[in-house]
Structures are given as structure tokens and as C-alpha cells.
XYZ file of C-alpha atoms in Angstrom:
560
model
C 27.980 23.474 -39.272
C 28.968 20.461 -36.714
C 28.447 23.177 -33.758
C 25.441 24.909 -34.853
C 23.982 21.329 -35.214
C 24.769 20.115 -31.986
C 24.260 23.499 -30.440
C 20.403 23.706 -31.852
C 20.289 19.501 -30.429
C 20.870 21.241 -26.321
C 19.018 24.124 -27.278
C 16.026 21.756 -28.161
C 16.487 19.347 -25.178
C 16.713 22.569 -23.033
C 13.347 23.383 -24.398
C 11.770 19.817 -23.931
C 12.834 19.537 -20.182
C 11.229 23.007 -19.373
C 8.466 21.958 -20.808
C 8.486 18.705 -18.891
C 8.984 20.429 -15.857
C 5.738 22.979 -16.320
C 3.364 20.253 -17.350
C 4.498 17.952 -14.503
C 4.432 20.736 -11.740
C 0.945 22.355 -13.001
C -1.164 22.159 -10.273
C 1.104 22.613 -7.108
C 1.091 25.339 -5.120
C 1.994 28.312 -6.399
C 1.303 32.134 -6.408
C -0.677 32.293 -8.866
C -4.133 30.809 -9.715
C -4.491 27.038 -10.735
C -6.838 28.481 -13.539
C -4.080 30.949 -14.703
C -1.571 28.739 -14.919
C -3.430 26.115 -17.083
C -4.470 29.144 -19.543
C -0.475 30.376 -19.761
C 0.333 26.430 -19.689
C -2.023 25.569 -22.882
C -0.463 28.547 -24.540
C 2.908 27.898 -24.314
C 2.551 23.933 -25.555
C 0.234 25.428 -28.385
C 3.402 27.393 -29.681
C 5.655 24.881 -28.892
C 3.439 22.070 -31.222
C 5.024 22.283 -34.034
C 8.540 21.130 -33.318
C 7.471 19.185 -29.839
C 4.112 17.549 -30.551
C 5.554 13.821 -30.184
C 6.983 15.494 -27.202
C 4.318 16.402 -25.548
C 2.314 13.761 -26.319
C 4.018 11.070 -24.358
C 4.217 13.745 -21.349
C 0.660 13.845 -20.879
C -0.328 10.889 -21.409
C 2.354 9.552 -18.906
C 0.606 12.161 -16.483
C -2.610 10.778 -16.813
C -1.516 7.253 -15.814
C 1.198 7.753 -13.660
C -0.307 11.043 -11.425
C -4.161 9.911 -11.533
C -4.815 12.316 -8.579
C -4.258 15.109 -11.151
C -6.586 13.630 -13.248
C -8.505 16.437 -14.075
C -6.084 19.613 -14.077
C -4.679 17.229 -16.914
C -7.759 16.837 -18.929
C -8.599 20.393 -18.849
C -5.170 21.368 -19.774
C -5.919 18.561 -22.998
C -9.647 20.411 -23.459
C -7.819 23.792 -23.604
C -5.786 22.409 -26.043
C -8.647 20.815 -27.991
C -10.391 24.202 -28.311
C -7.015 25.605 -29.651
C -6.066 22.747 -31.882
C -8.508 20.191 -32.927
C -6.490 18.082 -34.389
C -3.895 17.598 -31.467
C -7.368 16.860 -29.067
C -7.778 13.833 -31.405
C -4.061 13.111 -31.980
C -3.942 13.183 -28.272
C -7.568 10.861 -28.008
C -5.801 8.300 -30.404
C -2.550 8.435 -27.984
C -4.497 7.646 -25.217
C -6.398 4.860 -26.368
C -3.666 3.077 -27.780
C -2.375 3.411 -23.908
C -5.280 2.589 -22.324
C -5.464 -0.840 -24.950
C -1.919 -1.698 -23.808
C -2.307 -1.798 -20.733
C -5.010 -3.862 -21.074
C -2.909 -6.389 -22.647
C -0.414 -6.321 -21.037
C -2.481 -7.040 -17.704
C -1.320 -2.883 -15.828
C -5.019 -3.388 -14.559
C -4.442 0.253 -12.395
C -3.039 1.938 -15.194
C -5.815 0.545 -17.650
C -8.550 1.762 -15.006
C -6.493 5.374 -14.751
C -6.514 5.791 -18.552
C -10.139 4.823 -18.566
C -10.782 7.167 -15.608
C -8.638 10.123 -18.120
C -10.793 8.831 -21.327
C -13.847 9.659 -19.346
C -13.356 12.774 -17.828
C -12.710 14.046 -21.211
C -15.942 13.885 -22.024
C -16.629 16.719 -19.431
C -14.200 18.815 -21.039
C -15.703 18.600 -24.580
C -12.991 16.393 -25.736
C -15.034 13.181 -26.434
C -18.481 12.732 -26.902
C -20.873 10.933 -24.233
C -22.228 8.905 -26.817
C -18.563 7.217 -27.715
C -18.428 6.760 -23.636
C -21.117 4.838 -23.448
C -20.382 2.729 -26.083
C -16.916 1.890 -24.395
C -18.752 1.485 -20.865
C -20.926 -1.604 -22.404
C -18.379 -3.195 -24.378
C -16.121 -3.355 -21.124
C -19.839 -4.797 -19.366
C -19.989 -7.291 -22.708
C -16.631 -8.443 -21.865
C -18.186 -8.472 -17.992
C -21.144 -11.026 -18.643
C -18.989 -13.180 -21.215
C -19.220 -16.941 -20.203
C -16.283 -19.386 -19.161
C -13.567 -16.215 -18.149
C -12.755 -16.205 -14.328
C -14.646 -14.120 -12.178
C -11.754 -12.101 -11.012
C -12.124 -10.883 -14.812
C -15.684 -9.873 -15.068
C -14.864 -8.026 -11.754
C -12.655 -5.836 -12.830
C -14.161 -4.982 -15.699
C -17.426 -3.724 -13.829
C -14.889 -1.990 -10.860
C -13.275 -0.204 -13.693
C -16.432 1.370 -15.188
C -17.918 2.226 -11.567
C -14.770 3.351 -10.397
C -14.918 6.146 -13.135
C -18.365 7.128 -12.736
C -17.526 9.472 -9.725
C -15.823 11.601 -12.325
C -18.407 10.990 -15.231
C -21.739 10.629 -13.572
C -23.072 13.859 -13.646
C -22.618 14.766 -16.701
C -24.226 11.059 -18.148
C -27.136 11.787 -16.566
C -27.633 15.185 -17.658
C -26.912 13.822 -21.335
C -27.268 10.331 -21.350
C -29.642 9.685 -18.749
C -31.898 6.450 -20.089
C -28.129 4.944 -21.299
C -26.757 5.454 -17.688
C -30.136 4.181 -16.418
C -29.338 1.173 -18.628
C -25.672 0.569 -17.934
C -26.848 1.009 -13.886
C -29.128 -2.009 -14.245
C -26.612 -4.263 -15.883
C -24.393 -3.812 -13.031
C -26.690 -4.323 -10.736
C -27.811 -7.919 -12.959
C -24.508 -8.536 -12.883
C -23.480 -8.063 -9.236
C -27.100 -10.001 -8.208
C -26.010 -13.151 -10.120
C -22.343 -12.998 -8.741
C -20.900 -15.390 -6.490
C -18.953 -14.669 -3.415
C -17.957 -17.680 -1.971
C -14.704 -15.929 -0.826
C -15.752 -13.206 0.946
C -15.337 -15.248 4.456
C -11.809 -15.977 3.687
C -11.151 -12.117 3.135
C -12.635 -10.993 6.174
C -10.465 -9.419 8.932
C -13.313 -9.911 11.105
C -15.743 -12.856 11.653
C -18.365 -10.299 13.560
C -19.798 -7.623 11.371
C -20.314 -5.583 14.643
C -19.732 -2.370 15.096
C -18.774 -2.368 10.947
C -19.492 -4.436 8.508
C -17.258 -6.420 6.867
C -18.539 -5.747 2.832
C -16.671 -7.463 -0.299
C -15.447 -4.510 -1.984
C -17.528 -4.297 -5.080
C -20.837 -4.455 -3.212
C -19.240 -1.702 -1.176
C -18.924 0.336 -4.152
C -22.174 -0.269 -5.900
C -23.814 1.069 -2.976
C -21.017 4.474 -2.788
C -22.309 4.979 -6.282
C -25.737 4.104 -5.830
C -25.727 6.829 -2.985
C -23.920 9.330 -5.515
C -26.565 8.241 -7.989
C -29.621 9.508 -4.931
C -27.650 13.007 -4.978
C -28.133 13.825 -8.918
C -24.240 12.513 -9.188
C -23.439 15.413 -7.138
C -19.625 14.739 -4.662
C -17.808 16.931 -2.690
C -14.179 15.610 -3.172
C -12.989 15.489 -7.034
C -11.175 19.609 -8.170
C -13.027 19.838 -11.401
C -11.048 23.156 -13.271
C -12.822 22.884 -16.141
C -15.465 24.231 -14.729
C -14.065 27.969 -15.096
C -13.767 27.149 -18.480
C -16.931 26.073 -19.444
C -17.335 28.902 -21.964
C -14.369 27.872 -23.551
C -14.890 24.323 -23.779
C -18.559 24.129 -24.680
C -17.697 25.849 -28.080
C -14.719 23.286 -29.319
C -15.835 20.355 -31.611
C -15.705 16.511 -30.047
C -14.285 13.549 -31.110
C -15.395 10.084 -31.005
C -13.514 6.982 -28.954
C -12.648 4.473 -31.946
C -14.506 1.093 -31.389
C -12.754 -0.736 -28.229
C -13.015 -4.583 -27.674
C -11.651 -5.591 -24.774
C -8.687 -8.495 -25.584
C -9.889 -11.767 -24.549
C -8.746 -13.970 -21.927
C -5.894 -15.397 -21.660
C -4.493 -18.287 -19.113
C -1.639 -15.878 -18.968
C -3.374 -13.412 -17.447
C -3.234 -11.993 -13.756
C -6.125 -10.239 -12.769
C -6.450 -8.290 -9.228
C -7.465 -10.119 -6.615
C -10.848 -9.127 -4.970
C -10.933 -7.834 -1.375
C -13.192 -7.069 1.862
C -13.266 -3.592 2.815
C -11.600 -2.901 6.110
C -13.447 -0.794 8.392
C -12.387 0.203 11.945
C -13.701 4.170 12.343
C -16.877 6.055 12.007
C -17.590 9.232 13.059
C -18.473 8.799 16.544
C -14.863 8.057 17.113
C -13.561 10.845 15.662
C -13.663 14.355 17.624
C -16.757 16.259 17.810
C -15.359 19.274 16.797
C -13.564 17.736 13.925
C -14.208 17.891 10.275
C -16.500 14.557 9.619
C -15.545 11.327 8.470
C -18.151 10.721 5.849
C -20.006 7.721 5.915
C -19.130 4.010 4.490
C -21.664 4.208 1.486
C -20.713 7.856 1.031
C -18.367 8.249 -2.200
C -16.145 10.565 -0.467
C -15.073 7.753 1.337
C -13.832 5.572 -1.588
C -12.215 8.434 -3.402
C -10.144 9.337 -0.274
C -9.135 6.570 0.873
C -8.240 5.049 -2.927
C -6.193 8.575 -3.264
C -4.218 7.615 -0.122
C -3.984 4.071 -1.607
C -2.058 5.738 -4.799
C 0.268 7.783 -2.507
C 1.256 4.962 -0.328
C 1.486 3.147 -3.284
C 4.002 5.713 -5.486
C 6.212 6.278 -1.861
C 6.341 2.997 0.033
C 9.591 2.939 -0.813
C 10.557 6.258 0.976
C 8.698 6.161 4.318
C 9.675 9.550 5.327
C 8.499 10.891 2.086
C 4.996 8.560 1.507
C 4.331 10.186 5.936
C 5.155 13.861 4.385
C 2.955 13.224 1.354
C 0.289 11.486 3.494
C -0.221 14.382 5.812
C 0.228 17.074 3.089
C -3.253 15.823 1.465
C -4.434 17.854 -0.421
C -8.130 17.913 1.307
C -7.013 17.332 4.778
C -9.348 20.559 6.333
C -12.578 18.974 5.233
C -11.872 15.328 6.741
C -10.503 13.530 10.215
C -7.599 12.928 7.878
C -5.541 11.211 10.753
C -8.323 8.458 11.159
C -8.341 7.812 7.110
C -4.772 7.345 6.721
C -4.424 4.918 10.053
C -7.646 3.053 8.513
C -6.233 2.725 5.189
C -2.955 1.533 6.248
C -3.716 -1.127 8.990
C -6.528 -2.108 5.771
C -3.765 -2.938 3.587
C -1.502 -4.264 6.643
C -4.040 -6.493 7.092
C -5.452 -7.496 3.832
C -5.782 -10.568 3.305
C -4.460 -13.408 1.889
C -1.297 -11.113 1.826
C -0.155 -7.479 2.280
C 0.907 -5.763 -1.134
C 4.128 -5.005 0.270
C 6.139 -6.310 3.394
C 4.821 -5.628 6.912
C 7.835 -3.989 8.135
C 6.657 -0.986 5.445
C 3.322 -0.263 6.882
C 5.059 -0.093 11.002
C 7.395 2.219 9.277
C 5.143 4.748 7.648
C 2.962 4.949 11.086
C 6.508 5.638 13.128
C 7.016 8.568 10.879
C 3.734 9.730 11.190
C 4.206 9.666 14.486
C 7.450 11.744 14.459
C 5.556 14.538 11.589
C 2.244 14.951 13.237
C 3.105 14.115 17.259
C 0.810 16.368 18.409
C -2.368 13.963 16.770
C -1.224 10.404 15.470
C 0.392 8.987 17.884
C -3.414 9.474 20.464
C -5.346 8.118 16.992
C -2.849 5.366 16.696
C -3.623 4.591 20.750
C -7.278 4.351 20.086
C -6.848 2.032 16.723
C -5.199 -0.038 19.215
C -7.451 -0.330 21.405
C -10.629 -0.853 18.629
C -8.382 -3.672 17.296
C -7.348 -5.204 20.885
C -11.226 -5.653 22.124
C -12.398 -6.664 18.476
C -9.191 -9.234 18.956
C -12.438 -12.173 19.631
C -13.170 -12.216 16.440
C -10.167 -11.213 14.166
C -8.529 -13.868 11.697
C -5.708 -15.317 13.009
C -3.156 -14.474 9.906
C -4.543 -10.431 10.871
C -3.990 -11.197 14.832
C -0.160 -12.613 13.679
C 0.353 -9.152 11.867
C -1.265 -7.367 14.588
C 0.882 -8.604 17.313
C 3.823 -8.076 15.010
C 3.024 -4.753 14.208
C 2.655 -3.900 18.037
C 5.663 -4.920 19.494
C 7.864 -3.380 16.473
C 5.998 -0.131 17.479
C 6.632 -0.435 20.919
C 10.003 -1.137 20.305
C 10.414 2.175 18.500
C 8.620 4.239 21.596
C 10.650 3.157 24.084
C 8.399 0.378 25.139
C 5.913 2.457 26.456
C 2.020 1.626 27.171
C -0.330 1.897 29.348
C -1.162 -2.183 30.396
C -3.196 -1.504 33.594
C -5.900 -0.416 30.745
C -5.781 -3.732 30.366
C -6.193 -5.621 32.925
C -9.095 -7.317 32.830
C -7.963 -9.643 30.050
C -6.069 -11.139 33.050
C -9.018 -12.966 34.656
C -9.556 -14.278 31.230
C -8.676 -17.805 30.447
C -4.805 -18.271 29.142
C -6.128 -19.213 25.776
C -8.359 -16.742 25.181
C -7.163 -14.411 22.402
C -6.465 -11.079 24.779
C -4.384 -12.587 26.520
C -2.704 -15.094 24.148
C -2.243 -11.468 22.344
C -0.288 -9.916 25.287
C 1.910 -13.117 25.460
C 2.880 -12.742 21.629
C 3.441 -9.329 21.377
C 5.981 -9.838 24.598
C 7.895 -12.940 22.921
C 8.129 -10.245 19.679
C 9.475 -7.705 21.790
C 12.122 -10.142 23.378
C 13.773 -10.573 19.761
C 13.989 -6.435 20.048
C 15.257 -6.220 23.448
C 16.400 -8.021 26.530
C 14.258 -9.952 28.767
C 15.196 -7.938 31.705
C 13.931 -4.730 29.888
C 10.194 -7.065 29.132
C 10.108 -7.286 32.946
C 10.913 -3.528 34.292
C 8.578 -2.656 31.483
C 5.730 -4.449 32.802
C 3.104 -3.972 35.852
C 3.471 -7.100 38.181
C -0.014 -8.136 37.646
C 1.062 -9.429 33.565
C 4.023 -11.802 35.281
C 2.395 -14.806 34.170
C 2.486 -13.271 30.521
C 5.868 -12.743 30.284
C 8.048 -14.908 28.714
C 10.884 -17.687 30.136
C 14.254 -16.513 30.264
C 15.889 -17.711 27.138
C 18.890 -19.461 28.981
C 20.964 -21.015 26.297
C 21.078 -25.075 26.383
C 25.093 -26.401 26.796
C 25.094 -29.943 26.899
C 28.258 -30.344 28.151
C 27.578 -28.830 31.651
C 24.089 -30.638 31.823
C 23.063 -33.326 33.690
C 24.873 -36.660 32.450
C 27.143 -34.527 30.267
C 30.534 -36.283 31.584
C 29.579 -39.644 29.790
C 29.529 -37.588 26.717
C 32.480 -37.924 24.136
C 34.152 -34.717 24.107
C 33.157 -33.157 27.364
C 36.869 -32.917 28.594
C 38.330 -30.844 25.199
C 34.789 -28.483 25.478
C 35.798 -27.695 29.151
C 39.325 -27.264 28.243
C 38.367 -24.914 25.240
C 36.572 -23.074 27.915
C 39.066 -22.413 29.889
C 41.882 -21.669 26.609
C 39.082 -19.045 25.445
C 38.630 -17.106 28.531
C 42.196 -16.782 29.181
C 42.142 -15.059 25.288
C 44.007 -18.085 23.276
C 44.842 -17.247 19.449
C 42.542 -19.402 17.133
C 45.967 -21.578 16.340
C 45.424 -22.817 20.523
C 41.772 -23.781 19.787
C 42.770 -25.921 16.856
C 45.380 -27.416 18.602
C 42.368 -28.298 21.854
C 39.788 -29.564 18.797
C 42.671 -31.599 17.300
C 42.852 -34.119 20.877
C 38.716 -35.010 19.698
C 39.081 -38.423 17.594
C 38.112 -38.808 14.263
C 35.103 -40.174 12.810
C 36.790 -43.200 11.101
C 40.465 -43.734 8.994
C 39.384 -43.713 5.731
C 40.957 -39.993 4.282
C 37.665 -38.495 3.262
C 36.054 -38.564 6.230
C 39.177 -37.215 8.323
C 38.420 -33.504 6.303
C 35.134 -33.440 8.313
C 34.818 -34.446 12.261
C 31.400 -33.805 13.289
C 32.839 -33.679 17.255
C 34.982 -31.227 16.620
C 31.870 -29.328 14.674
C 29.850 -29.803 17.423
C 32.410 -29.244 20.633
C 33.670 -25.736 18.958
C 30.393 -24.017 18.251
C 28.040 -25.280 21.164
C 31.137 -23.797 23.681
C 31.707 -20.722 21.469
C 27.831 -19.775 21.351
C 27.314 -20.353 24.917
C 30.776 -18.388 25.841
C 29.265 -15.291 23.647
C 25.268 -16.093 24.944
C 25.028 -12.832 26.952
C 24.020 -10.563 23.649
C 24.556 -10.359 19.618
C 27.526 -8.268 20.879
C 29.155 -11.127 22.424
C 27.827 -13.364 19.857
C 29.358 -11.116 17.085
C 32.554 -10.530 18.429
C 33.277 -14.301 19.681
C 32.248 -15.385 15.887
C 34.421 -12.490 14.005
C 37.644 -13.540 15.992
C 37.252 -16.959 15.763
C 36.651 -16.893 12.317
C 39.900 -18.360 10.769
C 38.559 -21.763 13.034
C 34.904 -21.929 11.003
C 36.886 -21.610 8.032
């Protein structure tokens, strides 16, 4: 009884991680048809309900807020579901909305905003009614216009309902069109009466020429405003459902439960707000390219926040955030080289801080580089460039980052660039940022190389822009340096060391130095013989880490 009880237990978990493994992997390629699958998909979690309903539950709902750029294969695989099993659809409604209310609480502001996006685009699949939409869009507006909350709160709230209604729109306004009419004109109160006092400290650029520099949820209203001139009508978001319209249109809705918003707490951590970085437009991107769409085009936002999400689920893994990067799943209908190198010198440089450390952004671009040589690396060249003559008017926490950024590139590339493109920031004055540029990203570059290497690396014309030779300072050999107590045991120790003494022999050298005093305490610590040992040892191993490393590691036994 023991073994058939333990053998139906691995039979059952067998069972669970297949289906974990369909439902996670619906939607890449495969031979078959993405429609096709979903149908065979819905069928086999139909049968497999009854025994793995908690199951299956928890899998999609994790789906919806953890893969967001599946949102809706994963909503029509829930409507095909609905139409098979009404009670699951509101099982699974209930499920996500006890999500979607957690995260709010618990201040997950991107997974709230996913599960909202989810909640929504069940409405186009006949899983939730328009009405019960609505009523969730103006309670999260109520909570938007309440009085004495920070305005980093009210923001979000209105991001998170227009940030949905790429997926939603359309079918408001064929439905709901005088309660979208509504909801549109108490954003647009809303965003009127707002203040944005810090939009000037979020700016990577003072100039607004050639781009402008808009505060991200003006940027937005106008995307959707745009979306809202073509009847709600994009060009970007898979919709699936679609094929099974005559499916879907026959199951029964359900209605969202009543949502209020939890109120504010001091403990809470709302996202920041931003400027939108802009750097390309289509004139810079190759005539016979796909086109970049324009900056108040939606297409815009919903690429470049997908590339956001994949940067943001593989920075840890630069080789696999480059592969997932280029392998986008749109990448024939835009200049997808241009979006990603705008996106990721937009978070590189977004200010007050990047999201994650510098070092992670240089590394993604080197190993987009390496994928894609044939492209990147001449659209990383011209970003460059853009950013190099825009350099006037760029903040000086973005030109620090910028000049960092640079050199660790260079560094990787074998130093190589073409300066004499350059050259007529040398007629500039010394201050002026181009040049002041040039000098920091050459200092940078002398922590990752040698400052011969700087020199053979650069046309004579930039001499004035390269840096002093870092010659180390040994006080004992400078000027006046024989007055100095302990110049006669430093000499000796040089001499002991390059004729390969034991670390006993330097000991006995430091041990000639007097003492600071008599009293026993201080006789444990002699700041001479501190000070003699390490300023002859570091300029003995001066010439590279190498030296520096080895001369440390053997005399080791003397630190301690």
C-alpha cells in the first residue's frame, strides 16, 4: 500500500511538471500553429482540472505577472478555458485579483500594473465584463485625485490605467465609448493640474533640440492620445484571441469584485518618475530599413517597455539578456538595433541613478557587439557620436557615465577609434566639455591599460589631452629626503630586496628604525617601520599590478 502510495505521489508530480512545462513554453516557436497549440493546450488542462486545478491556478497566474510579454497567448488560453469551464474562468478571475491586490500592498508596483494589464485584456476574451473594467479604472483614478498622498502615488496610479489601455482601448470604445470618453478627460484634469517641478533634474539634456526631453507621463498621454486619433487601432500587441472570436463571444462573463485601492502608507515606496530619453528618429536610421515609429506613436512605448522587461528578467546573464535582445520577437518590422542602443544608454543614463550598476549596461552592448557584428557595433559608433556633439548640454552625472562607459568599451575593442573625426574639439577651449570629455575618458582608460599604450593609441594632435605619467612619489629619494628619519634602513631595504632577501632579512633591516617611545604598548606598533617598509615595497613593485602583486604576496609574512 506504502508503494502504490508513493508511486501514485511521482506519478502525480510527473504529471504537474509536464504540465508546467506546456503552459510555460506555449507560445515559442514551434511546428505547429500558435492557435493549435492553445486549442490542444486548453484541452489537456480541462481534463487535467479535476485533480490539478490548485495546480494550475498558481501556474497561470505566475505567467501573467512574471512573462507580461505573453500577456495575451495567456489570456486566451484562460478565455478558452472560460468557454469550457465557467466556473474555473471565475475561480481563475478571483485568483487573479487577490494577486493583483497583493501586490498592491505589498508595494510590486510592476507586477500590480502586469496583473492589471492581464485583468484587462480579459475583457477582450469574454472573461470579464467592460462594465466591471471600468469600474476598476475609476476607483484606481479615485485613489489618483485623493488629497494629501505623494504625487509619486497619484502617478502611478494614472500610468497603470494608461499603460493598459494599449491592450484594452479598442474594445472600450466600441462598448464603452462615453465611459472611456469620461475616464480620458479625468486624466487629462488630472495631468493639467499636476506639478512637475522635477522634470529639470531628470533631464539628460538641458536643450530639447533635436528631441525633446518629455517627463514620461506626458509622453504617454500623448502615445495614447495618438492611439485614441486611430480608433485604438496599434500595430505591435499578438492578439490570438482573435481566431477565436466565435468561441469566445458565446461563453458567459464575470464581473471584477469591488477593488479599493489600499491607502497610503509612510511605508510605502512608490516608482520614481522619469524623463524619457530620446537620442534616434528615423532620419538616422537607414532608408531602406524598417521605420522607427515616431515618439508619440504607441509602438514606441510598447517596444521599448518590452525591451525594458527583457533587460530587466536577464541583466544578470549578459550573454543571455544580448541573445534575448536580438531574438525580439518583432525585430523585421522595426530598426531594432537603434531601439535596443536607445533603451539601454536611457536606463544607463537615467537619472538620479541607474536601476542596476553601470558596468551591466557596457556589458550587454559588448555582447551585442560580439552577436550582431555585422550592425551594432556601426549603430553603437553613431550613438557615440549623437551623444559626443550633444555633450554641450548633457548633465554632468550623464557626461560622468558617459565617459565611463566609453573608455570601458574601448578597452574591450582594443582601443580602437577614429579621433581625427574629432578634431575640431581641439581648437576648443580646455574647459569646454568636448574636450574635458576626451581628457576623462583617457584618465579612465589609464586605470585599464598602461600609459604607454594611451600614447601609441593616440594621433599626435590630442598630446595635450593625454594624461601625466603616473610616476609613483618615494620620499626617500626626493629632494631633502636624507634629513628624513629612516632614509638609511629604506635604502638598505632596497638594496636587501633586490638581491632577493627572505622576509626574516627585512625584519631584521626594519628592526635598526627606533621606536616610537618605551612604554610596552606602543613598542607593538612603530609607525617608521610602517611607513619605511611599504613606501620602498610599493615603489620596488611600481612598474604594474604584476609587480605590485607579487612583491605584496611574498612579503606577506612582514604585513602580518
Amino acid at each position: 500500500r506504502v508503494y502504490k502510495k508513493r508511486r501514485r505521489v511521482s506519478e502525480n508530480q510527473e504529471i504537474e511538471d509536464r504540465l508546467e512545462s506546456l503552459i510555460l513554453r506555449v507560445g515559442e516557436k514551434s511546428t505547429s500553429s500558435l492557435e493549435s497549440n492553445l486549442e490542444g493546450l486548453a484541452s489537456v488542462l480541462e481534463a487535467d482540472l479535476g485533480v490539478f486545478r490548485t495546480k494550475i491556478l498558481r501556474i497561470l497566474t505566475d505567467c501573467a505577472m512574471k512573462m507580461p510579454e505573453k500577456c495575451t497567448i495567456y489570456t486566451t488560453l484562460v478565455g478558452l478555458l472560460n468557454a469550457k469551464n465557467f466556473n474555473f474562468g471565475g475561480e481563475f478571475v478571483d485568483y487573479m485579483v487577490k494577486n493583483f491586490k497583493d501586490a498592491l500592498k505589498s508595494c510590486k508596483w510592476d507586477q500590480a500594473r502586469y496583473s492589471l494589464r492581464f485583468l484587462a485584456d480579459l475583457v477582450n476574451c469574454h472573461v470579464l465584463s467592460c462594465g466591471s473594467l471600468m469600474q476598476l479604472f475609476d476607483s484606481m483614478l479615485d485613489a489618483a485625485n485623493e488629497d494629501s498622498v505623494p504625487h509619486v502615488r497619484r502617478d502611478w496610479y494614472v500610468y497603470a490605467v494608461l499603460s493598459t489601455l494599449p491592450w484594452v482601448g479598442r474594445e472600450l470604445y466600441e462598448k464603452k465609448e462615453q465611459e472611456l470618453d469620461h475616464l480620458m478627460v479625468t486624466i487629462e484634469v488630472f495631468l493639467n493640474k499636476r506639478s512637475k517641478k522635477h522634470q529639470p533634474a531628470l533631464r539628460v539634456w538641458s536643450s530639447d533640440t533635436p528631441h525633446p526631453q518629455e517627463e514620461y507621463l506626458d509622453c504617454l498621454w500623448a502615445q495614447v492620445r495618438k492611439l485614441r486619433q486611430d480608433n485604438w487601432a496599434e500595430k505591435h500587441i499578438p492578439r490570438p484571441y482573435l481566431a477565436f472570436d466565435s468561441i469566445l463571444c458565446e461563453a458567459l462573463q464575470h464581473s471584477l469584485p469591488t477593488i479599493i485601492p489600499p491607502p497610503h502608507h509612510d511605508s510605502y515606496l512608490y516608482p520614481l518618475p522619469t524623463v524619457v530619453f530620446r537620442m534616434f528618429d528615423y532620419t538616422d536610421c537607414p532608408a531602406e530599413g524598417p521605420l522607427l515609429p515616431g515618439s508619440h506613436a504607441i509602438e514606441r512605448y510598447l517596444i521599448e517597455e518590452h525591451l525594458k522587461q527583457i533587460i530587466d528578467n536577464y541583466h544578470l546573464e549578459r550573454k543571455d539578456c544580448a541573445a534575448n535582445l536580438l531574438n525580439f520577437p518583432y525585430k523585421n518590422k522595426i530598426p531594432l538595433d537603434y531601439c535596443i542602443v536607445e533603451v539601454i544608454f536611457g536606463e544607463l543614463f537615467k537619472l538620479p541613478t541607474p536601476k542596476y550598476l553601470e558596468v551591466c549596461y557596457g556589458s550587454i552592448l559588448i555582447e551585442l557587439c560580439k552577436l550582431q557584428p555585422s550592425t551594432m557595433p556601426q549603430v553603437l559608433a553613431q550613438a557615440t557620436e549623437i551623444l559626443f556633439r550633444r555633450i554641450d548640454s548633457m548633465a554632468a552625472a550623464c557626461f560622468d557615465r558617459f565617459a565611463w562607459w566609453f573608455a570601458y568599451h574601448l578597452s574591450n575593442f582594443q582601443f580602437r577609434w577614429s579621433w581625427e573625426d574629432w578634431d575640431s574639439c581641439l581648437q576648443r577651449d580646455a574647459e569646454h566639455p568636448r574636450p574635458k570629455f576626451i581628457r576623462e575618458v583617457l584618465l579612465k582608460c589609464l586605470r585599464l591599460s598602461y600609459h604607454q599604450r594611451i600614447r601609441d593609441m593616440m594621433p599626435e594632435t590630442y598630446a595635450e589631452l593625454i594624461p601625466a605619467v603616473p610616476e609613483p612619489i618615494y620620499k626617500y629619494t626626493a629632494e631633502g629626503a636624507s634629513s628624513l628619519p629612516g632614509t638609511a634602513a629604506a635604502h638598505e631595504l632596497v638594496v636587501s630586496i633586490r638581491r632577493k632577501c627572505t622576509p626574516e632579512e627585512v625584519l631584521n633591516v626594519l628592526n635598526t628604525l627606533p621606536g616610537p617611545g618605551e612604554n610596552e604598548e606602543s613598542n607593538n606598533f612603530n609607525p617608521l617601520k610602517i611607513d619605511v617598509f611599504v613606501q620602498t615595497l610599493l615603489n620596488l613593485g611600481s612598474k604594474s599590478f604584476s609587480h605590485s602583486f607579487a612583491a605584496i604576496g611574498k612579503f606577506h609574512y612582514v604585513f602580518k
